[in-house]
PDB file of N, CA and C in Angstrom:
ATOM      1  N   MET K   1       0.829  -1.181   0.000  1.00  0.00           N
ATOM      2  CA  MET K   1       0.000   0.000   0.000  1.00  0.00           C
ATOM      3  C   MET K   1       0.878   1.250   0.000  1.00  0.00           C
ATOM      4  N   ILE K   2       0.577   2.188  -0.843  1.00  0.00           N
ATOM      5  CA  ILE K   2       1.328   3.436  -0.918  1.00  0.00           C
ATOM      6  C   ILE K   2       0.580   4.506  -0.130  1.00  0.00           C
ATOM      7  N   ASN K   3       1.289   5.122   0.786  1.00  0.00           N
ATOM      8  CA  ASN K   3       0.698   6.218   1.550  1.00  0.00           C
ATOM      9  C   ASN K   3       0.763   7.502   0.743  1.00  0.00           C
ATOM     10  N   GLU K   4      -0.220   8.338   0.925  1.00  0.00           N
ATOM     11  CA  GLU K   4      -0.212   9.636   0.269  1.00  0.00           C
ATOM     12  C   GLU K   4       0.614  10.617   1.095  1.00  0.00           C
ATOM     13  N   ALA K   5       1.308  11.498   0.405  1.00  0.00           N
ATOM     14  CA  ALA K   5       2.000  12.591   1.090  1.00  0.00           C
ATOM     15  C   ALA K   5       1.066  13.783   1.090  1.00  0.00           C
ATOM     16  N   LEU K   6       0.767  14.275   2.261  1.00  0.00           N
ATOM     17  CA  LEU K   6      -0.138  15.408   2.390  1.00  0.00           C
ATOM     18  C   LEU K   6       0.622  16.597   2.953  1.00  0.00           C
ATOM     19  N   ILE K   7       0.672  17.648   2.197  1.00  0.00           N
ATOM     20  CA  ILE K   7       1.280  18.896   2.642  1.00  0.00           C
ATOM     21  C   ILE K   7       0.153  19.912   2.658  1.00  0.00           C
ATOM     22  N   PHE K   8      -0.223  20.364   3.860  1.00  0.00           N
ATOM     23  CA  PHE K   8      -1.388  21.228   3.924  1.00  0.00           C
ATOM     24  C   PHE K   8      -1.070  22.622   4.423  1.00  0.00           C
ATOM     25  N   ASP K   9       0.177  22.896   4.671  1.00  0.00           N
ATOM     26  CA  ASP K   9       0.556  24.228   5.125  1.00  0.00           C
ATOM     27  C   ASP K   9       2.068  24.361   4.986  1.00  0.00           C
ATOM     28  N   ALA K  10       2.528  25.562   4.910  1.00  0.00           N
ATOM     29  CA  ALA K  10       3.966  25.809   4.859  1.00  0.00           C
ATOM     30  C   ALA K  10       4.261  27.066   5.662  1.00  0.00           C
ATOM     31  N   ILE K  11       5.295  27.009   6.449  1.00  0.00           N
ATOM     32  CA  ILE K  11       5.713  28.145   7.263  1.00  0.00           C
ATOM     33  C   ILE K  11       7.219  28.269   7.106  1.00  0.00           C
ATOM     34  N   ARG K  12       7.686  29.483   7.130  1.00  0.00           N
ATOM     35  CA  ARG K  12       9.109  29.724   6.992  1.00  0.00           C
ATOM     36  C   ARG K  12       9.613  30.504   8.204  1.00  0.00           C
ATOM     37  N   THR K  13      10.787  30.146   8.668  1.00  0.00           N
ATOM     38  CA  THR K  13      11.391  30.920   9.756  1.00  0.00           C
ATOM     39  C   THR K  13      11.967  32.205   9.173  1.00  0.00           C
ATOM     40  N   PRO K  14      12.217  33.204  10.020  1.00  0.00           N
ATOM     41  CA  PRO K  14      12.873  34.424   9.530  1.00  0.00           C
ATOM     42  C   PRO K  14      14.259  34.087   9.006  1.00  0.00           C
ATOM     43  N   ARG K  15      14.746  34.888   8.126  1.00  0.00           N
ATOM     44  CA  ARG K  15      16.090  34.687   7.624  1.00  0.00           C
ATOM     45  C   ARG K  15      16.843  35.997   7.645  1.00  0.00           C
ATOM     46  N   GLY K  16      18.117  35.898   7.666  1.00  0.00           N
ATOM     47  CA  GLY K  16      18.942  37.098   7.676  1.00  0.00           C
ATOM     48  C   GLY K  16      20.396  36.720   7.800  1.00  0.00           C
ATOM     49  N   ARG K  17      21.239  37.708   7.760  1.00  0.00           N
ATOM     50  CA  ARG K  17      22.663  37.453   7.901  1.00  0.00           C
ATOM     51  C   ARG K  17      22.989  37.184   9.360  1.00  0.00           C
ATOM     52  N   GLY K  18      23.798  36.192   9.586  1.00  0.00           N
ATOM     53  CA  GLY K  18      24.132  35.780  10.949  1.00  0.00           C
ATOM     54  C   GLY K  18      25.251  36.584  11.565  1.00  0.00           C
ATOM     55  N   LYS K  19      25.080  37.876  11.627  1.00  0.00           N
ATOM     56  CA  LYS K  19      26.131  38.689  12.232  1.00  0.00           C
ATOM     57  C   LYS K  19      25.813  38.970  13.701  1.00  0.00           C
ATOM     58  N   SER K  20      26.810  39.238  14.469  1.00  0.00           N
ATOM     59  CA  SER K  20      26.648  39.393  15.916  1.00  0.00           C
ATOM     60  C   SER K  20      25.767  40.569  16.300  1.00  0.00           C
ATOM     61  N   SER K  21      25.554  41.530  15.415  1.00  0.00           N
ATOM     62  CA  SER K  21      24.688  42.670  15.722  1.00  0.00           C
ATOM     63  C   SER K  21      23.259  42.448  15.219  1.00  0.00           C
ATOM     64  N   GLY K  22      22.982  41.284  14.651  1.00  0.00           N
ATOM     65  CA  GLY K  22      21.655  40.998  14.110  1.00  0.00           C
ATOM     66  C   GLY K  22      20.613  40.752  15.190  1.00  0.00           C
ATOM     67  N   ALA K  23      19.361  41.006  14.851  1.00  0.00           N
ATOM     68  CA  ALA K  23      18.262  40.882  15.817  1.00  0.00           C
ATOM     69  C   ALA K  23      18.047  39.441  16.280  1.00  0.00           C
ATOM     70  N   LEU K  24      18.406  38.474  15.459  1.00  0.00           N
ATOM     71  CA  LEU K  24      18.185  37.073  15.811  1.00  0.00           C
ATOM     72  C   LEU K  24      19.449  36.371  16.311  1.00  0.00           C
ATOM     73  N   HIS K  25      20.491  37.128  16.548  1.00  0.00           N
ATOM     74  CA  HIS K  25      21.779  36.532  16.901  1.00  0.00           C
ATOM     75  C   HIS K  25      21.707  35.615  18.118  1.00  0.00           C
ATOM     76  N   GLU K  26      20.935  35.976  19.117  1.00  0.00           N
ATOM     77  CA  GLU K  26      20.846  35.187  20.346  1.00  0.00           C
ATOM     78  C   GLU K  26      19.813  34.065  20.269  1.00  0.00           C
ATOM     79  N   VAL K  27      19.027  34.006  19.199  1.00  0.00           N
ATOM     80  CA  VAL K  27      17.974  32.993  19.077  1.00  0.00           C
ATOM     81  C   VAL K  27      18.565  31.726  18.461  1.00  0.00           C
ATOM     82  N   LYS K  28      18.426  30.616  19.155  1.00  0.00           N
ATOM     83  CA  LYS K  28      18.944  29.342  18.656  1.00  0.00           C
ATOM     84  C   LYS K  28      18.062  28.828  17.519  1.00  0.00           C
ATOM     85  N   PRO K  29      18.650  28.172  16.527  1.00  0.00           N
ATOM     86  CA  PRO K  29      17.870  27.622  15.419  1.00  0.00           C
ATOM     87  C   PRO K  29      16.758  26.688  15.876  1.00  0.00           C
ATOM     88  N   VAL K  30      17.022  25.850  16.876  1.00  0.00           N
ATOM     89  CA  VAL K  30      15.986  24.923  17.339  1.00  0.00           C
ATOM     90  C   VAL K  30      14.806  25.695  17.936  1.00  0.00           C
ATOM     91  N   THR K  31      15.057  26.836  18.547  1.00  0.00           N
ATOM     92  CA  THR K  31      13.979  27.667  19.091  1.00  0.00           C
ATOM     93  C   THR K  31      13.093  28.195  17.971  1.00  0.00           C
ATOM     94  N   LEU K  32      13.697  28.614  16.875  1.00  0.00           N
ATOM     95  CA  LEU K  32      12.918  29.065  15.713  1.00  0.00           C
ATOM     96  C   LEU K  32      12.027  27.935  15.188  1.00  0.00           C
ATOM     97  N   LEU K  33      12.586  26.742  15.115  1.00  0.00           N
ATOM     98  CA  LEU K  33      11.819  25.610  14.585  1.00  0.00           C
ATOM     99  C   LEU K  33      10.724  25.155  15.543  1.00  0.00           C
ATOM    100  N   VAL K  34      10.978  25.218  16.837  1.00  0.00           N
ATOM    101  CA  VAL K  34       9.930  24.880  17.808  1.00  0.00           C
ATOM    102  C   VAL K  34       8.753  25.832  17.633  1.00  0.00           C
ATOM    103  N   GLN K  35       9.035  27.122  17.478  1.00  0.00           N
ATOM    104  CA  GLN K  35       7.962  28.101  17.249  1.00  0.00           C
ATOM    105  C   GLN K  35       7.215  27.782  15.953  1.00  0.00           C
ATOM    106  N   LEU K  36       7.947  27.413  14.926  1.00  0.00           N
ATOM    107  CA  LEU K  36       7.347  27.058  13.643  1.00  0.00           C
ATOM    108  C   LEU K  36       6.431  25.845  13.788  1.00  0.00           C
ATOM    109  N   LEU K  37       6.903  24.784  14.433  1.00  0.00           N
ATOM    110  CA  LEU K  37       6.105  23.571  14.600  1.00  0.00           C
ATOM    111  C   LEU K  37       4.869  23.826  15.462  1.00  0.00           C
ATOM    112  N   ASN K  38       5.034  24.600  16.529  1.00  0.00           N
ATOM    113  CA  ASN K  38       3.891  24.919  17.378  1.00  0.00           C
ATOM    114  C   ASN K  38       2.848  25.736  16.615  1.00  0.00           C
ATOM    115  N   THR K  39       3.293  26.679  15.816  1.00  0.00           N
ATOM    116  CA  THR K  39       2.371  27.484  15.010  1.00  0.00           C
ATOM    117  C   THR K  39       1.650  26.624  13.987  1.00  0.00           C
ATOM    118  N   LEU K  40       2.369  25.739  13.337  1.00  0.00           N
ATOM    119  CA  LEU K  40       1.772  24.834  12.353  1.00  0.00           C
ATOM    120  C   LEU K  40       0.684  23.976  12.998  1.00  0.00           C
ATOM    121  N   GLN K  41       0.986  23.429  14.164  1.00  0.00           N
ATOM    122  CA  GLN K  41       0.017  22.568  14.860  1.00  0.00           C
ATOM    123  C   GLN K  41      -1.192  23.374  15.324  1.00  0.00           C
ATOM    124  N   GLN K  42      -0.965  24.550  15.853  1.00  0.00           N
ATOM    125  CA  GLN K  42      -2.073  25.368  16.353  1.00  0.00           C
ATOM    126  C   GLN K  42      -2.963  25.876  15.221  1.00  0.00           C
ATOM    127  N   ARG K  43      -2.356  26.278  14.107  1.00  0.00           N
ATOM    128  CA  ARG K  43      -3.149  26.779  12.979  1.00  0.00           C
ATOM    129  C   ARG K  43      -4.039  25.709  12.374  1.00  0.00           C
ATOM    130  N   ASN K  44      -3.573  24.475  12.408  1.00  0.00           N
ATOM    131  CA  ASN K  44      -4.284  23.404  11.722  1.00  0.00           C
ATOM    132  C   ASN K  44      -4.950  22.400  12.656  1.00  0.00           C
ATOM    133  N   GLN K  45      -4.773  22.552  13.947  1.00  0.00           N
ATOM    134  CA  GLN K  45      -5.467  21.735  14.950  1.00  0.00           C
ATOM    135  C   GLN K  45      -5.391  20.227  14.663  1.00  0.00           C
ATOM    136  N   PHE K  46      -4.166  19.690  14.552  1.00  0.00           N
ATOM    137  CA  PHE K  46      -3.996  18.255  14.335  1.00  0.00           C
ATOM    138  C   PHE K  46      -3.246  17.646  15.516  1.00  0.00           C
ATOM    139  N   GLU K  47      -3.409  16.354  15.654  1.00  0.00           N
ATOM    140  CA  GLU K  47      -2.665  15.617  16.671  1.00  0.00           C
ATOM    141  C   GLU K  47      -1.295  15.272  16.083  1.00  0.00           C
ATOM    142  N   THR K  48      -0.243  15.490  16.832  1.00  0.00           N
ATOM    143  CA  THR K  48       1.103  15.288  16.282  1.00  0.00           C
ATOM    144  C   THR K  48       1.399  13.822  15.987  1.00  0.00           C
ATOM    145  N   GLN K  49       0.711  12.901  16.640  1.00  0.00           N
ATOM    146  CA  GLN K  49       0.947  11.485  16.329  1.00  0.00           C
ATOM    147  C   GLN K  49       0.449  11.131  14.929  1.00  0.00           C
ATOM    148  N   ALA K  50      -0.325  12.006  14.284  1.00  0.00           N
ATOM    149  CA  ALA K  50      -0.778  11.773  12.920  1.00  0.00           C
ATOM    150  C   ALA K  50       0.308  12.096  11.891  1.00  0.00           C
ATOM    151  N   VAL K  51       1.392  12.734  12.328  1.00  0.00           N
ATOM    152  CA  VAL K  51       2.488  13.121  11.432  1.00  0.00           C
ATOM    153  C   VAL K  51       3.490  11.979  11.354  1.00  0.00           C
ATOM    154  N   ASP K  52       3.821  11.564  10.120  1.00  0.00           N
ATOM    155  CA  ASP K  52       4.817  10.507   9.927  1.00  0.00           C
ATOM    156  C   ASP K  52       6.235  11.056   9.877  1.00  0.00           C
ATOM    157  N   ASP K  53       6.406  12.204   9.234  1.00  0.00           N
ATOM    158  CA  ASP K  53       7.753  12.699   8.972  1.00  0.00           C
ATOM    159  C   ASP K  53       7.737  14.207   8.847  1.00  0.00           C
ATOM    160  N   ILE K  54       8.796  14.843   9.311  1.00  0.00           N
ATOM    161  CA  ILE K  54       9.014  16.272   9.117  1.00  0.00           C
ATOM    162  C   ILE K  54      10.191  16.398   8.164  1.00  0.00           C
ATOM    163  N   VAL K  55       9.977  17.054   7.051  1.00  0.00           N
ATOM    164  CA  VAL K  55      11.023  17.254   6.046  1.00  0.00           C
ATOM    165  C   VAL K  55      11.342  18.738   6.025  1.00  0.00           C
ATOM    166  N   MET K  56      12.581  19.101   6.377  1.00  0.00           N
ATOM    167  CA  MET K  56      12.973  20.506   6.452  1.00  0.00           C
ATOM    168  C   MET K  56      14.193  20.773   5.598  1.00  0.00           C
ATOM    169  N   GLY K  57      14.163  21.911   4.954  1.00  0.00           N
ATOM    170  CA  GLY K  57      15.340  22.402   4.259  1.00  0.00           C
ATOM    171  C   GLY K  57      16.149  23.261   5.212  1.00  0.00           C
ATOM    172  N   CYS K  58      17.457  23.077   5.219  1.00  0.00           N
ATOM    173  CA  CYS K  58      18.327  23.838   6.118  1.00  0.00           C
ATOM    174  C   CYS K  58      19.680  24.022   5.445  1.00  0.00           C
ATOM    175  N   VAL K  59      19.988  25.252   5.104  1.00  0.00           N
ATOM    176  CA  VAL K  59      21.286  25.533   4.490  1.00  0.00           C
ATOM    177  C   VAL K  59      22.355  25.500   5.579  1.00  0.00           C
ATOM    178  N   THR K  60      23.445  24.847   5.298  1.00  0.00           N
ATOM    179  CA  THR K  60      24.584  24.756   6.193  1.00  0.00           C
ATOM    180  C   THR K  60      24.188  24.200   7.561  1.00  0.00           C
ATOM    181  N   ALA K  61      23.802  22.962   7.575  1.00  0.00           N
ATOM    182  CA  ALA K  61      23.378  22.298   8.813  1.00  0.00           C
ATOM    183  C   ALA K  61      24.590  21.888   9.646  1.00  0.00           C
ATOM    184  N   VAL K  62      25.215  22.867  10.270  1.00  0.00           N
ATOM    185  CA  VAL K  62      26.370  22.634  11.144  1.00  0.00           C
ATOM    186  C   VAL K  62      26.161  23.404  12.441  1.00  0.00           C
ATOM    187  N   GLY K  63      26.950  23.101  13.434  1.00  0.00           N
ATOM    188  CA  GLY K  63      26.864  23.820  14.703  1.00  0.00           C
ATOM    189  C   GLY K  63      25.491  23.671  15.327  1.00  0.00           C
ATOM    190  N   ASP K  64      24.873  24.792  15.687  1.00  0.00           N
ATOM    191  CA  ASP K  64      23.562  24.769  16.333  1.00  0.00           C
ATOM    192  C   ASP K  64      22.452  24.236  15.438  1.00  0.00           C
ATOM    193  N   GLN K  65      22.672  24.227  14.125  1.00  0.00           N
ATOM    194  CA  GLN K  65      21.654  23.661  13.233  1.00  0.00           C
ATOM    195  C   GLN K  65      22.078  22.306  12.700  1.00  0.00           C
ATOM    196  N   GLY K  66      23.060  21.706  13.328  1.00  0.00           N
ATOM    197  CA  GLY K  66      23.566  20.424  12.870  1.00  0.00           C
ATOM    198  C   GLY K  66      22.697  19.255  13.290  1.00  0.00           C
ATOM    199  N   ALA K  67      23.167  18.072  12.982  1.00  0.00           N
ATOM    200  CA  ALA K  67      22.451  16.816  13.240  1.00  0.00           C
ATOM    201  C   ALA K  67      21.119  16.842  12.496  1.00  0.00           C
ATOM    202  N   VAL K  68      20.115  16.225  13.060  1.00  0.00           N
ATOM    203  CA  VAL K  68      18.788  16.221  12.426  1.00  0.00           C
ATOM    204  C   VAL K  68      17.919  17.184  13.230  1.00  0.00           C
ATOM    205  N   ILE K  69      18.070  18.459  12.947  1.00  0.00           N
ATOM    206  CA  ILE K  69      17.386  19.496  13.715  1.00  0.00           C
ATOM    207  C   ILE K  69      15.864  19.383  13.580  1.00  0.00           C
ATOM    208  N   ALA K  70      15.372  18.783  12.513  1.00  0.00           N
ATOM    209  CA  ALA K  70      13.922  18.577  12.373  1.00  0.00           C
ATOM    210  C   ALA K  70      13.410  17.670  13.490  1.00  0.00           C
ATOM    211  N   LYS K  71      14.110  16.598  13.770  1.00  0.00           N
ATOM    212  CA  LYS K  71      13.720  15.677  14.843  1.00  0.00           C
ATOM    213  C   LYS K  71      13.924  16.325  16.218  1.00  0.00           C
ATOM    214  N   THR K  72      15.045  16.998  16.394  1.00  0.00           N
ATOM    215  CA  THR K  72      15.331  17.678  17.655  1.00  0.00           C
ATOM    216  C   THR K  72      14.251  18.703  17.978  1.00  0.00           C
ATOM    217  N   ALA K  73      13.850  19.491  16.982  1.00  0.00           N
ATOM    218  CA  ALA K  73      12.808  20.497  17.188  1.00  0.00           C
ATOM    219  C   ALA K  73      11.468  19.845  17.494  1.00  0.00           C
ATOM    220  N   ALA K  74      11.157  18.729  16.831  1.00  0.00           N
ATOM    221  CA  ALA K  74       9.899  18.030  17.095  1.00  0.00           C
ATOM    222  C   ALA K  74       9.851  17.560  18.546  1.00  0.00           C
ATOM    223  N   LEU K  75      10.942  17.014  19.030  1.00  0.00           N
ATOM    224  CA  LEU K  75      11.000  16.571  20.424  1.00  0.00           C
ATOM    225  C   LEU K  75      10.889  17.758  21.379  1.00  0.00           C
ATOM    226  N   ALA K  76      11.608  18.838  21.080  1.00  0.00           N
ATOM    227  CA  ALA K  76      11.571  20.029  21.933  1.00  0.00           C
ATOM    228  C   ALA K  76      10.200  20.691  21.936  1.00  0.00           C
ATOM    229  N   ALA K  77       9.452  20.546  20.840  1.00  0.00           N
ATOM    230  CA  ALA K  77       8.106  21.119  20.742  1.00  0.00           C
ATOM    231  C   ALA K  77       7.063  20.240  21.415  1.00  0.00           C
ATOM    232  N   GLY K  78       7.483  19.066  21.878  1.00  0.00           N
ATOM    233  CA  GLY K  78       6.558  18.162  22.547  1.00  0.00           C
ATOM    234  C   GLY K  78       5.729  17.318  21.596  1.00  0.00           C
ATOM    235  N   TRP K  79       6.179  17.215  20.344  1.00  0.00           N
ATOM    236  CA  TRP K  79       5.462  16.379  19.382  1.00  0.00           C
ATOM    237  C   TRP K  79       5.660  14.917  19.749  1.00  0.00           C
ATOM    238  N   ASN K  80       4.826  14.068  19.207  1.00  0.00           N
ATOM    239  CA  ASN K  80       4.887  12.644  19.466  1.00  0.00           C
ATOM    240  C   ASN K  80       6.289  12.106  19.166  1.00  0.00           C
ATOM    241  N   ASP K  81       6.800  11.213  20.018  1.00  0.00           N
ATOM    242  CA  ASP K  81       8.155  10.666  19.857  1.00  0.00           C
ATOM    243  C   ASP K  81       8.342   9.884  18.562  1.00  0.00           C
ATOM    244  N   ASP K  82       7.261   9.388  17.987  1.00  0.00           N
ATOM    245  CA  ASP K  82       7.352   8.581  16.773  1.00  0.00           C
ATOM    246  C   ASP K  82       7.513   9.406  15.498  1.00  0.00           C
ATOM    247  N   VAL K  83       7.357  10.710  15.570  1.00  0.00           N
ATOM    248  CA  VAL K  83       7.484  11.554  14.383  1.00  0.00           C
ATOM    249  C   VAL K  83       8.951  11.583  13.950  1.00  0.00           C
ATOM    250  N   ALA K  84       9.203  11.175  12.726  1.00  0.00           N
ATOM    251  CA  ALA K  84      10.570  11.191  12.188  1.00  0.00           C
ATOM    252  C   ALA K  84      10.898  12.580  11.650  1.00  0.00           C
ATOM    253  N   GLY K  85      12.168  12.811  11.402  1.00  0.00           N
ATOM    254  CA  GLY K  85      12.589  14.087  10.847  1.00  0.00           C
ATOM    255  C   GLY K  85      13.750  13.905   9.909  1.00  0.00           C
ATOM    256  N   MET K  86      13.790  14.748   8.883  1.00  0.00           N
ATOM    257  CA  MET K  86      14.943  14.749   7.980  1.00  0.00           C
ATOM    258  C   MET K  86      15.254  16.176   7.574  1.00  0.00           C
ATOM    259  N   VAL K  87      16.519  16.413   7.281  1.00  0.00           N
ATOM    260  CA  VAL K  87      16.983  17.735   6.872  1.00  0.00           C
ATOM    261  C   VAL K  87      17.762  17.581   5.592  1.00  0.00           C
ATOM    262  N   LEU K  88      17.540  18.501   4.664  1.00  0.00           N
ATOM    263  CA  LEU K  88      18.358  18.477   3.444  1.00  0.00           C
ATOM    264  C   LEU K  88      18.847  19.868   3.125  1.00  0.00           C
ATOM    265  N   ASN K  89      19.994  19.913   2.462  1.00  0.00           N
ATOM    266  CA  ASN K  89      20.630  21.174   2.113  1.00  0.00           C
ATOM    267  C   ASN K  89      20.790  21.246   0.602  1.00  0.00           C
ATOM    268  N   ARG K  90      20.073  22.152   0.007  1.00  0.00           N
ATOM    269  CA  ARG K  90      20.237  22.461  -1.414  1.00  0.00           C
ATOM    270  C   ARG K  90      20.478  23.958  -1.568  1.00  0.00           C
ATOM    271  N   PHE K  91      21.145  24.517  -0.569  1.00  0.00           N
ATOM    272  CA  PHE K  91      21.446  25.941  -0.512  1.00  0.00           C
ATOM    273  C   PHE K  91      20.180  26.760  -0.714  1.00  0.00           C
ATOM    274  N   CYS K  92      20.105  27.639  -1.692  1.00  0.00           N
ATOM    275  CA  CYS K  92      18.935  28.520  -1.843  1.00  0.00           C
ATOM    276  C   CYS K  92      17.661  27.757  -2.147  1.00  0.00           C
ATOM    277  N   ALA K  93      17.758  26.543  -2.625  1.00  0.00           N
ATOM    278  CA  ALA K  93      16.567  25.767  -2.984  1.00  0.00           C
ATOM    279  C   ALA K  93      16.196  24.742  -1.907  1.00  0.00           C
ATOM    280  N   SER K  94      16.707  24.886  -0.695  1.00  0.00           N
ATOM    281  CA  SER K  94      16.459  23.885   0.360  1.00  0.00           C
ATOM    282  C   SER K  94      14.982  23.724   0.673  1.00  0.00           C
ATOM    283  N   GLY K  95      14.245  24.811   0.826  1.00  0.00           N
ATOM    284  CA  GLY K  95      12.822  24.729   1.123  1.00  0.00           C
ATOM    285  C   GLY K  95      12.046  24.072  -0.015  1.00  0.00           C
ATOM    286  N   LEU K  96      12.342  24.480  -1.239  1.00  0.00           N
ATOM    287  CA  LEU K  96      11.684  23.895  -2.405  1.00  0.00           C
ATOM    288  C   LEU K  96      11.990  22.410  -2.518  1.00  0.00           C
ATOM    289  N   GLU K  97      13.230  22.027  -2.290  1.00  0.00           N
ATOM    290  CA  GLU K  97      13.591  20.609  -2.369  1.00  0.00           C
ATOM    291  C   GLU K  97      12.936  19.809  -1.251  1.00  0.00           C
ATOM    292  N   ALA K  98      12.755  20.428  -0.073  1.00  0.00           N
ATOM    293  CA  ALA K  98      12.056  19.749   1.025  1.00  0.00           C
ATOM    294  C   ALA K  98      10.619  19.455   0.610  1.00  0.00           C
ATOM    295  N   VAL K  99       9.955  20.415  -0.008  1.00  0.00           N
ATOM    296  CA  VAL K  99       8.587  20.195  -0.486  1.00  0.00           C
ATOM    297  C   VAL K  99       8.564  19.099  -1.555  1.00  0.00           C
ATOM    298  N   ASN K 100       9.495  19.147  -2.491  1.00  0.00           N
ATOM    299  CA  ASN K 100       9.570  18.134  -3.545  1.00  0.00           C
ATOM    300  C   ASN K 100       9.816  16.739  -2.958  1.00  0.00           C
ATOM    301  N   THR K 101      10.682  16.656  -1.968  1.00  0.00           N
ATOM    302  CA  THR K 101      10.989  15.373  -1.336  1.00  0.00           C
ATOM    303  C   THR K 101       9.781  14.820  -0.579  1.00  0.00           C
ATOM    304  N   ALA K 102       9.114  15.714   0.145  1.00  0.00           N
ATOM    305  CA  ALA K 102       7.923  15.272   0.898  1.00  0.00           C
ATOM    306  C   ALA K 102       6.857  14.775  -0.052  1.00  0.00           C
TER     307      ALA K 102
END
């Protein structure tokens, strides 16, 4: 049986240059993603155990955005432990490739 991929909303975190004088300099990437996941869940009123996978685009997934930050953010947001996560880097096309992959 083939499962359908359902994408019913898209949210983007703020972006900007990562300089020390920037407004988001002190905000950790996982904090941005937790806010994103919480907003997505609240806007659409779904149970997180209904989600099979989180597919996120992330340019330069190193340091604070390293590892599988999609899974880390899901856990930090209190989503169901069974929700998987993946991250891909296609530089400027990371978000588009995440949608294509999903």
